[in-house]
Amino acid sequence: MSANNKIGADAVMEKGWLSAHKWLLLRRLSQLGILALFLLGPLAGIWVVKGNLAYSLTLDTLPLTDPYVLLQSLLAGHMAEKLGLIGVAIVIVFYAVVGGRAYCSWVCPVNMVADFAAWLRHRFGIKSGARFSRTSRYWILAMTLVLAVATGTVAWEMLNPVSMLHRGLIFGLGSAWAIVMAVFLFDLFVSPDGWCGHLCPVGAFYSLIGKTSVVRVNAAQRAACNDCMDCFVVCPEPQVIKPALKGAAKGIGPVITSANCTNCGRCIDVCSKEVFGFGLRFINKAENNAPQGEAAALGNRP
Amino acid sequence: MAAISKSQSRRQFLLDMAKTACGVGMFGLGLGLYSKQARALPPAAIRPPGALPEPDFQGACIRCGMCVRDCPYDILNLAKPEDDLATGTPYFVARKIPCEMCEDIPCVKACPTGALDHKLTDINKAKMGLAALVDQETCLNFLGLRCDVCYRVCPVIDKAITLERVHNFRTDKHTMFLPTVHSEHCTGCGKCEHACVLEVAAIKIFPVQLAKGALGKHYQMGWEEKKKAGQSLVAPEIKHQYNLPEGFEYEQGRGLVPGGSSEAAPSPAAPGAQPGIPQALHGDKL
Ligand code: SF4
Ligand code: SF4
Ligand code: SF4
Ligand code: SF4
């Protein structure tokens, strides 16, 4: 832990508050900005974007389709129209470049709910934790696809908190708030990062799109790491950091290649040693001749 | 030692996996049953024009709301979780605000999935539902008045709704003009239900499968078959033989008329009687 026990305090001290929250602020700007664009139509009558995250049309020309819901519809036995298909191609290519789960940290409205729950957990030291496998989400993903085939309907959409919240905010929430509240309370009291890190099939689906995505976070300056562990605490998927940060000895490159890294950049913000940064997947050479002594010396810097 | 712990950890792994799979399976089953429940449409909720039949619609619609946005009259809603139909799917309630039957059908054009079928290009062919005059006890026209409002507002007037004239047996001197819906032409737009002047509409739109009866497949309409064949199919048509007084014929609508039959000429009428009418019909006993 960092000296004064508050995550990221060192970073704030060394880099200043703003650059210690740079990516977080950009992310919130993106999430809220996207929501604002969607709301501009119904609230102010300015129609930049129509629809919701399932499908939207921007400026009456750019179609964007959620590939997950469209896949369910396909499995339910239905083929979409042209615009829907163009939209899905654009979205897949986009996330294959910027990282599949960038959807989670830069777009999804539930992320703010989950982040808030995580923040409260740290703030009040809530330690309870039903721990279950992070692969559960892939099982759930598979289940939702099987269900689409079995029922011939897009059954998962009857429960999906992601689309319920987004659609609700734009078209009227109704009792959808209860489902979002359930996610919040689950994350807060039952399981840390329970929903986004373990269960959500939407995130799981996007992680598959981003399996070989180009934009990745790396620990290029890992030699400077002082083991404060702040990045591990703040990361919603801490298991993805270890190979990149600590793999130098095993010859593992510094790029975080796991598809479940959400490219949120919190580790970049929170690190006082500026170990992390955004980069490309291909630039991933392990510093094979990195002198261990020097790394250790840097790491032990007071 | 290492081998034991390895097999142990493998067993633990398999156990965990089985637990997850079971949990997810149960969850899936529950969700499946829940989705089954929502497959039938509540009667008051009408889908936009061109909607595929349920539950196909629920497999095709991705709940994006584009149809809602592009409806210029803003009649459509996306169902909320507490509503009685599949969450996020579009519908309208005719009594609140009916479909205006836009000629260019913007809602259908906006749909990216074809849940609203793009093959529908003539709005008059839409089948959103079917109107039915369900309450003949309160419909003003059935009470003998001339309200006619549903008939007047129908965009497919004189085809989808006609006024059928029937004798008013209560007053015994008037005619009732009964609004009558013809399923072949009714689009289910809901204008009639919306306009019905009663406190609660006597004419209502229902999902087609709820409103429409179906004959047994083996039923044939004799008169139609006859028209097709150009003659009766049951038995050769024989002119009905009445047991009539000599020299008379029975004609539908006119009664007995002199003439016809194989007899040469009508026999002269009995004296005193109206010519052409047999005595029996003058009140005399037979
Ligand atoms: S895991 Fe799911 S809920 Fe969480 S941010 Fe990603 S898509 Fe949204
Ligand atoms: S036909 Fe016109 S009024 Fe009717 S639902 Fe479509 S857009 Fe709306
Ligand atoms: S536009 Fe099509 S896919 Fe979107 S909500 Fe309407 S019917 Fe469903
Ligand atoms: S719903 Fe009513 S108004 Fe609309 S076409 Fe049918 S009969 Fe006419």
XYZ file of C-alpha atoms and ligand atoms in Angstrom:
620
model
C 0.000 0.000 0.000
C 1.088 3.539 -0.500
C 2.398 5.467 2.420
C -0.735 7.317 3.424
C -3.048 4.422 2.732
C -5.267 6.237 0.243
C -5.059 4.763 -3.211
C -3.390 7.087 -5.648
C -2.318 9.571 -2.973
C 1.299 9.189 -4.027
C 0.368 9.833 -7.607
C -1.530 12.977 -6.662
C 1.460 14.169 -4.695
C 3.972 13.514 -7.436
C 1.930 14.371 -10.543
C -0.742 16.715 -9.275
C -4.443 15.924 -8.959
C -5.312 16.569 -12.568
C -2.804 14.256 -14.194
C -3.477 11.653 -11.515
C -7.109 11.621 -12.696
C -6.593 12.327 -16.362
C -7.957 9.096 -17.821
C -10.715 8.873 -15.269
C -11.906 12.342 -16.229
C -11.658 11.579 -19.923
C -13.601 8.402 -19.387
C -16.390 10.123 -17.493
C -16.452 12.755 -20.186
C -16.862 10.052 -22.794
C -19.540 8.142 -20.873
C -21.548 11.200 -19.959
C -20.959 12.811 -23.326
C -22.355 9.812 -25.167
C -25.345 9.772 -22.854
C -25.817 13.507 -23.361
C -25.760 13.090 -27.131
C -28.480 10.465 -26.865
C -30.502 12.662 -24.519
C -30.181 15.788 -26.630
C -32.884 14.505 -28.928
C -35.657 13.659 -26.480
C -34.847 16.493 -24.068
C -33.898 19.362 -26.360
C -35.177 18.250 -29.722
C -31.693 18.277 -31.228
C -31.355 14.982 -33.026
C -27.671 14.195 -33.309
C -28.172 10.558 -32.380
C -31.345 8.485 -32.532
C -31.922 5.115 -30.944
C -29.895 3.591 -28.138
C -26.839 1.389 -27.658
C -28.580 -1.551 -29.329
C -28.722 0.419 -32.555
C -28.300 4.085 -33.265
C -28.170 6.377 -36.225
C -25.908 9.402 -35.909
C -26.626 12.487 -38.005
C -28.952 10.342 -40.090
C -25.965 8.640 -41.699
C -23.793 6.625 -39.340
C -25.407 3.367 -38.191
C -23.987 1.628 -35.116
C -25.306 -1.742 -34.006
C -24.504 -3.701 -30.880
C -23.048 -6.977 -32.171
C -24.091 -8.919 -29.076
C -27.794 -8.190 -29.358
C -27.690 -8.693 -33.105
C -26.020 -12.073 -32.652
C -28.812 -13.075 -30.286
C -31.351 -11.973 -32.846
C -29.544 -13.978 -35.517
C -29.534 -17.054 -33.290
C -33.225 -16.525 -32.656
C -33.575 -17.042 -36.391
C -33.736 -13.556 -37.794
C -31.563 -11.700 -40.296
C -31.214 -7.932 -39.919
C -31.659 -5.288 -42.606
C -28.780 -3.610 -44.428
C -28.238 -0.635 -42.107
C -28.218 -2.910 -39.103
C -25.526 -5.056 -40.683
C -23.376 -2.118 -41.752
C -23.649 -0.809 -38.202
C -22.460 -4.066 -36.744
C -19.425 -4.174 -39.036
C -18.401 -0.665 -38.031
C -18.714 -1.446 -34.330
C -16.741 -4.681 -34.550
C -13.900 -3.053 -36.457
C -13.848 -0.130 -34.049
C -13.583 -2.256 -30.928
C -11.140 -4.644 -32.560
C -8.861 -1.625 -32.790
C -9.442 0.267 -29.543
C -9.966 -2.773 -27.316
C -13.219 -4.678 -26.923
C -13.784 -3.828 -23.327
C -13.130 -0.177 -23.998
C -16.896 -0.432 -24.462
C -17.074 -1.132 -20.732
C -14.946 1.700 -19.491
C -15.700 4.381 -22.070
C -19.306 3.775 -23.132
C -21.352 1.495 -20.878
C -23.554 3.414 -18.426
C -23.464 0.604 -15.863
C -19.729 1.168 -15.510
C -20.392 4.360 -13.577
C -22.692 2.485 -11.226
C -20.149 -0.285 -10.718
C -17.284 2.183 -10.286
C -19.292 4.042 -7.683
C -19.916 0.831 -5.770
C -16.208 -0.015 -5.955
C -15.286 3.455 -4.754
C -17.669 3.145 -1.799
C -16.192 -0.239 -0.950
C -12.705 1.231 -0.732
C -13.903 4.342 1.020
C -15.729 2.502 3.774
C -13.508 -0.532 3.824
C -16.271 -2.979 3.033
C -14.460 -6.259 2.948
C -17.241 -8.783 2.411
C -16.646 -10.804 -0.666
C -18.384 -13.776 -2.113
C -15.691 -14.817 -4.537
C -16.517 -16.764 -7.617
C -14.839 -17.390 -10.879
C -14.249 -14.631 -13.372
C -15.059 -17.117 -16.095
C -18.682 -17.185 -14.951
C -19.382 -14.414 -17.442
C -18.467 -16.642 -20.354
C -20.840 -19.292 -19.081
C -23.555 -16.711 -18.813
C -22.717 -15.444 -22.279
C -23.066 -18.960 -23.641
C -26.325 -19.395 -21.733
C -27.833 -16.244 -23.235
C -26.948 -17.450 -26.721
C -28.419 -20.894 -26.088
C -31.513 -19.198 -24.734
C -31.913 -17.178 -27.922
C -31.868 -20.390 -29.929
C -34.179 -22.211 -27.541
C -36.823 -19.523 -27.186
C -36.542 -17.902 -30.593
C -36.517 -14.542 -28.834
C -33.869 -12.117 -27.645
C -34.558 -13.404 -24.147
C -31.528 -11.883 -22.396
C -32.747 -8.402 -23.269
C -35.576 -8.882 -20.792
C -33.031 -8.694 -17.998
C -29.877 -7.091 -19.368
C -29.025 -4.244 -16.947
C -26.812 -2.570 -19.548
C -29.488 -2.055 -22.183
C -32.180 -1.544 -19.565
C -30.321 1.348 -18.006
C -29.319 2.967 -21.267
C -32.709 2.515 -22.903
C -34.363 3.571 -19.687
C -32.449 6.810 -19.413
C -33.425 7.740 -22.953
C -36.903 6.277 -23.360
C -38.152 6.221 -19.787
C -36.750 4.168 -16.944
C -39.833 2.657 -15.366
C -38.862 -0.019 -12.887
C -35.546 -0.667 -14.654
C -33.921 1.250 -11.815
C -34.506 -1.792 -9.610
C -32.293 -3.966 -11.767
C -29.544 -1.342 -11.789
C -29.911 -1.004 -8.035
C -29.520 -4.750 -7.734
C -26.230 -4.563 -9.629
C -25.091 -1.707 -7.398
C -25.931 -3.467 -4.141
C -24.458 -6.711 -5.400
C -21.159 -4.965 -6.150
C -21.223 -3.009 -2.927
C -22.075 -5.695 -0.405
C -21.857 -9.106 -1.989
C -18.946 -9.269 -4.345
C -16.261 -6.753 -5.284
C -16.440 -6.002 -9.012
C -19.088 -8.687 -8.945
C -21.100 -7.665 -11.941
C -18.610 -6.220 -14.410
C -15.697 -8.386 -13.371
C -17.463 -11.706 -13.061
C -20.970 -11.899 -14.471
C -21.762 -9.443 -17.235
C -22.061 -11.276 -20.574
C -21.982 -7.985 -22.477
C -18.492 -7.276 -21.211
C -17.563 -10.900 -21.871
C -18.765 -10.580 -25.441
C -16.826 -7.391 -26.048
C -13.729 -8.956 -24.534
C -13.925 -11.573 -27.270
C -14.140 -8.887 -29.959
C -11.056 -7.268 -28.471
C -9.037 -10.443 -28.178
C -6.370 -9.131 -30.516
C -7.139 -5.445 -30.266
C -4.461 -2.991 -31.297
C -4.629 -0.361 -28.560
C -3.408 -1.773 -25.253
C -2.153 -0.536 -21.939
C 1.475 -1.400 -21.231
C 3.803 -1.293 -18.274
C 6.702 0.006 -20.329
C 8.435 1.553 -17.335
C 7.883 -1.502 -15.156
C 11.430 -1.307 -13.956
C 10.401 1.773 -11.982
C 7.624 -0.059 -10.092
C 7.924 0.389 -6.317
C 5.334 -2.259 -5.449
C 2.868 0.150 -3.906
C 0.101 -2.065 -5.334
C -2.180 0.866 -6.038
C -2.729 -0.299 -9.616
C -3.864 -3.721 -8.417
C -6.326 -2.162 -6.008
C -7.788 0.235 -8.494
C -8.010 -2.119 -11.481
C -11.370 -3.817 -11.989
C -9.551 -6.782 -13.535
C -6.310 -6.921 -11.483
C -5.358 -10.354 -12.765
C -4.476 -8.828 -16.142
C -1.725 -6.604 -14.735
C 0.552 -9.151 -13.175
C 2.072 -10.810 -16.252
C 2.873 -7.462 -17.846
C 4.133 -5.767 -14.709
C 5.993 -8.634 -13.098
C 6.823 -10.796 -16.106
C 10.181 -9.262 -16.982
C 12.107 -12.110 -15.409
C 10.081 -14.670 -17.388
C 10.616 -12.771 -20.606
C 6.996 -11.637 -20.851
C 6.560 -8.323 -22.645
C 5.184 -5.261 -20.836
C 1.950 -5.055 -22.836
C -1.233 -6.054 -21.023
C -2.550 -8.481 -23.582
C -5.498 -9.907 -21.670
C -8.778 -9.207 -23.427
C -10.339 -8.377 -20.090
C -8.289 -5.248 -19.578
C -10.907 -2.585 -20.118
C -8.439 0.050 -21.326
C -9.764 2.322 -18.614
C -6.353 3.741 -17.820
C -6.888 3.879 -14.063
C -3.547 2.165 -13.530
C -1.891 4.899 -15.577
C -3.508 7.562 -13.411
C -2.850 5.952 -10.091
C 0.825 5.108 -10.551
C 3.178 7.666 -9.110
C 6.112 6.140 -11.000
C 4.487 6.538 -14.417
C 4.961 2.868 -15.131
C 1.920 2.515 -17.370
C 0.837 4.091 -20.610
C -1.264 3.448 -23.688
C 0.482 1.845 -26.606
C 0.144 -0.666 -29.379
C -0.119 -4.389 -28.956
C 2.823 -5.119 -31.294
C 5.352 -3.043 -29.439
C 5.859 -5.645 -26.786
C 9.471 -6.552 -26.469
C 10.632 -7.795 -23.105
C 13.709 -5.842 -22.152
C 15.780 -9.007 -22.445
C 18.917 -7.373 -21.209
C 17.275 -5.346 -18.522
C 19.831 -5.324 -15.769
C 18.032 -6.802 -12.807
C 20.106 -4.770 -10.413
C 19.052 -1.496 -11.921
C 15.409 -2.465 -11.851
C 15.696 -3.432 -8.244
C 17.492 -0.239 -7.434
C 14.780 1.821 -9.088
C 12.109 -0.179 -7.356
C 13.670 0.416 -4.000
C 13.903 4.100 -4.394
C 12.524 5.753 -1.291
C 3.077 -34.710 -3.054
C 3.070 -32.505 -6.087
C 0.976 -35.039 -7.983
C -1.604 -35.194 -5.221
C -1.985 -31.450 -4.944
C -2.193 -31.236 -8.707
C -5.021 -33.736 -8.919
C -6.649 -32.054 -5.976
C -6.526 -28.694 -7.611
C -7.838 -30.205 -10.811
C -10.727 -31.714 -8.888
C -11.378 -28.345 -7.269
C -11.290 -26.733 -10.686
C -13.777 -29.204 -12.126
C -16.012 -28.771 -9.103
C -15.943 -25.010 -9.441
C -16.720 -25.281 -13.086
C -19.647 -27.632 -12.466
C -20.955 -25.256 -9.810
C -20.766 -22.300 -12.161
C -22.356 -24.253 -14.986
C -25.196 -25.428 -12.758
C -25.808 -21.968 -11.381
C -25.832 -20.428 -14.807
C -28.027 -23.236 -16.100
C -30.637 -22.681 -13.404
C -30.562 -18.990 -14.064
C -31.005 -19.614 -17.766
C -33.953 -21.886 -17.151
C -35.626 -19.242 -15.024
C -35.032 -16.569 -17.607
C -36.304 -18.868 -20.336
C -39.551 -19.477 -18.498
C -39.926 -15.806 -17.771
C -39.416 -14.955 -21.426
C -42.029 -17.561 -22.404
C -44.506 -15.809 -20.192
C -43.973 -12.545 -22.015
C -44.472 -14.039 -25.436
C -48.169 -13.367 -25.672
C -49.147 -9.799 -26.302
C -51.616 -8.143 -23.953
C -54.685 -7.164 -25.983
C -54.410 -3.405 -25.487
C -50.864 -3.258 -26.837
C -50.724 -2.955 -30.611
C -47.461 -3.377 -32.511
C -46.422 -0.827 -35.159
C -47.259 -1.525 -38.814
C -45.424 -4.389 -40.460
C -44.517 -6.073 -37.172
C -43.698 -9.739 -37.606
C -46.074 -12.092 -35.826
C -45.277 -12.788 -32.174
C -43.018 -14.333 -31.029
C -40.941 -13.905 -34.213
C -41.095 -10.219 -33.504
C -39.421 -10.775 -30.158
C -36.592 -12.608 -31.853
C -36.085 -9.886 -34.429
C -36.603 -6.650 -32.523
C -33.443 -5.448 -30.771
C -35.375 -2.793 -28.831
C -33.513 0.165 -30.303
C -36.477 2.520 -30.447
C -35.777 3.825 -33.936
C -39.414 3.240 -34.880
C -40.457 5.263 -31.854
C -38.210 8.116 -32.890
C -39.234 8.259 -36.509
C -42.978 8.182 -35.932
C -44.003 11.775 -36.702
C -47.082 11.498 -34.490
C -45.139 10.082 -31.578
C -47.629 7.300 -30.984
C -45.158 4.541 -30.121
C -43.644 3.567 -26.773
C -40.994 1.104 -25.725
C -42.309 -1.264 -23.073
C -40.919 -0.745 -19.597
C -40.031 -3.709 -17.401
C -43.277 -3.361 -15.455
C -45.377 -3.378 -18.627
C -47.055 -6.570 -19.636
C -45.075 -7.161 -22.803
C -41.467 -7.937 -23.627
C -39.300 -5.173 -22.167
C -38.091 -2.611 -24.652
C -40.351 -3.623 -27.526
C -42.489 -0.974 -29.270
C -46.263 -0.745 -29.044
C -49.107 1.731 -29.011
C -52.461 1.890 -27.289
C -55.155 2.733 -29.797
C -57.559 4.333 -27.357
C -54.833 6.778 -26.298
C -53.388 7.628 -29.682
C -53.917 5.673 -32.882
C -51.666 5.133 -35.880
C -52.085 7.793 -38.553
C -51.216 5.362 -41.327
C -48.438 7.486 -42.831
C -48.163 6.821 -46.532
C -44.358 6.509 -46.414
C -44.445 4.368 -43.224
C -41.375 5.949 -41.558
C -41.443 3.577 -38.600
C -40.917 0.585 -40.860
C -38.168 2.334 -42.801
C -36.339 3.178 -39.581
C -36.237 -0.393 -38.315
C -32.710 -1.774 -38.719
C -33.673 -5.389 -38.161
C -36.799 -5.876 -40.211
C -38.779 -6.698 -37.088
C -41.049 -4.243 -38.845
C -41.107 -5.929 -42.205
C -39.663 -3.745 -44.975
C -41.808 -5.621 -47.450
C -44.747 -3.575 -46.223
C -44.813 -0.622 -48.601
C -48.539 0.025 -48.812
C -49.860 1.098 -45.447
C -53.346 -0.029 -46.428
C -52.029 -3.585 -46.324
C -50.872 -3.217 -42.702
C -52.324 -5.626 -40.170
C -51.521 -4.065 -36.822
C -54.611 -5.605 -35.348
C -58.248 -6.015 -36.130
C -61.133 -3.838 -35.024
C -64.182 -5.551 -33.579
C -67.394 -3.946 -32.451
C -67.445 -5.907 -29.243
C -70.229 -4.205 -27.366
C -73.494 -4.112 -29.254
C -75.348 -3.136 -26.111
C -73.763 0.291 -25.886
C -72.871 1.115 -29.487
C -75.134 4.042 -30.323
C -75.835 2.792 -33.810
C -77.015 -0.490 -32.377
C -79.330 1.527 -30.151
C -80.841 2.958 -33.295
C -79.054 6.328 -33.366
C -76.872 7.669 -36.129
C -73.495 8.160 -34.439
C -71.416 6.713 -37.265
C -68.222 8.207 -35.849
C -66.086 5.083 -36.146
C -67.230 4.683 -39.710
C -66.508 8.308 -40.547
C -62.968 8.355 -39.126
C -61.865 5.087 -40.659
C -59.111 5.820 -43.190
C -60.334 2.837 -45.173
C -63.953 3.950 -44.978
C -66.526 1.825 -46.808
C -64.076 -1.009 -47.078
C -62.813 -1.658 -43.547
C -66.030 -0.428 -41.947
C -69.372 -0.386 -43.681
C -72.770 0.522 -42.309
C -75.071 -2.431 -42.792
C -78.743 -1.542 -42.881
C -81.021 -3.651 -40.735
C -84.653 -3.163 -39.780
C -85.087 -1.706 -36.310
C -87.516 -4.114 -34.701
C -87.843 -2.010 -31.577
C -89.453 0.970 -33.284
C -90.528 -1.178 -36.169
C -90.312 1.705 -38.545
C -86.662 2.730 -38.584
C -83.470 1.332 -39.918
C -80.343 0.636 -37.897
C -76.990 1.346 -39.510
C -74.697 -1.209 -38.003
C -70.946 -0.524 -38.222
C -69.445 -3.695 -39.578
C -65.716 -4.377 -39.791
C -64.260 -6.329 -42.676
C -61.025 -8.013 -41.725
C -59.766 -8.045 -45.281
C -59.398 -4.262 -45.285
C -59.033 -3.257 -41.631
C -55.426 -2.249 -40.875
C -55.885 -2.098 -37.121
C -54.856 1.543 -37.034
C -57.152 2.151 -34.084
C -58.754 5.349 -35.346
C -62.198 3.909 -34.733
C -61.467 2.834 -31.172
C -59.836 6.159 -30.496
C -62.800 8.111 -31.853
C -65.619 6.063 -30.334
C -67.737 8.602 -28.441
C -68.617 6.306 -25.556
C -66.939 6.463 -22.174
C -65.438 3.108 -22.963
C -65.133 2.306 -26.637
C -67.608 -0.210 -28.007
C -65.308 -0.881 -30.938
C -61.825 -2.035 -30.031
C -58.659 -3.185 -31.734
C -57.366 -6.633 -30.879
C -54.330 -8.559 -32.010
C -55.530 -10.309 -35.143
C -55.217 -13.793 -33.745
C -57.402 -12.778 -30.831
C -60.130 -11.111 -32.871
C -60.339 -13.427 -35.810
C -62.232 -16.689 -35.865
C -61.253 -19.501 -38.164
C -63.468 -21.953 -40.003
C -62.574 -25.599 -39.996
C -60.301 -26.279 -42.929
C -62.857 -28.554 -44.523
C -65.508 -25.864 -44.648
C -66.511 -24.680 -48.068
C -68.897 -21.893 -48.879
C -71.482 -23.470 -51.154
C -72.208 -20.229 -52.912
C -68.582 -19.569 -53.639
C -67.899 -23.065 -54.864
C -70.950 -22.770 -57.035
C -69.696 -19.543 -58.519
C -66.329 -21.110 -59.215
C -67.794 -24.161 -60.853
C -70.538 -22.290 -62.659
C -73.129 -24.718 -61.296
C -74.195 -26.404 -58.124
C -71.803 -29.071 -56.981
C -74.163 -30.850 -54.648
C -76.901 -32.068 -56.942
C -78.186 -31.019 -60.314
C -80.395 -28.038 -59.852
C -84.051 -28.928 -60.149
C -86.673 -26.302 -60.230
C -88.587 -26.494 -57.007
C -92.021 -27.970 -57.456
C -94.661 -26.289 -55.372
C -98.056 -27.747 -54.841
C -99.854 -24.793 -56.322
C -103.219 -24.102 -57.755
C -103.333 -24.756 -61.397
C -101.969 -22.019 -63.583
C -99.930 -20.322 -60.883
C -96.273 -20.032 -60.181
C -94.429 -19.016 -57.056
C -91.889 -16.299 -57.443
C -89.513 -15.150 -54.718
C -90.613 -11.785 -53.460
C -93.804 -11.614 -55.443
C -95.704 -14.588 -54.292
C -98.066 -16.374 -56.607
C -98.168 -15.176 -60.112
C -100.279 -16.444 -62.864
C -98.658 -18.231 -65.726
C -95.822 -20.589 -66.309
C -95.868 -24.306 -65.729
C -96.522 -26.680 -68.538
C -100.173 -25.707 -68.710
C -101.075 -23.760 -71.742
C -102.786 -20.700 -70.341
C -103.678 -19.525 -66.856
C -107.158 -20.474 -65.936
C -109.448 -17.532 -65.506
C -109.628 -16.204 -62.020
C -112.595 -16.953 -59.894
C -115.168 -14.226 -59.998
C -114.869 -11.623 -57.297
C -111.314 -12.421 -56.470
C -108.395 -10.265 -57.374
C -106.925 -11.645 -60.494
C -103.820 -13.653 -59.990
C -104.350 -14.385 -56.333
C -105.868 -17.639 -55.220
C -108.822 -17.559 -52.971
C -107.005 -19.058 -50.085
C -104.958 -15.916 -49.827
C -107.973 -13.693 -49.660
C -108.815 -14.929 -46.258
C -111.218 -17.619 -47.283
C -110.889 -20.986 -45.785
C -109.411 -23.554 -48.009
S -18.880 -5.492 -17.777
Fe -20.951 -5.169 -18.569
S -21.917 -3.727 -17.179
Fe -19.710 -3.664 -16.786
S -18.988 -2.006 -17.984
Fe -18.752 -3.850 -19.236
S -20.663 -4.033 -20.418
Fe -20.996 -2.542 -18.792
S -47.510 4.523 -39.820
Fe -46.975 6.547 -39.117
S -48.300 6.968 -37.405
Fe -48.337 4.815 -37.759
S -46.813 4.010 -36.359
Fe -45.848 4.267 -38.337
S -44.951 6.247 -38.248
Fe -46.409 6.170 -36.587
S -37.016 -0.076 -34.939
Fe -37.301 -2.277 -35.196
S -35.736 -3.213 -33.893
Fe -35.919 -1.077 -33.254
S -37.426 -1.110 -31.583
Fe -38.569 -0.679 -33.468
S -39.239 -2.698 -34.167
Fe -37.596 -3.041 -32.667
S -58.845 -0.031 -37.119
Fe -60.823 0.929 -37.347
S -60.364 2.839 -38.338
Fe -58.550 1.563 -38.605
S -58.855 0.510 -40.561
Fe -59.688 -0.813 -38.990
S -61.841 -0.284 -38.921
Fe -60.806 1.387 -39.958
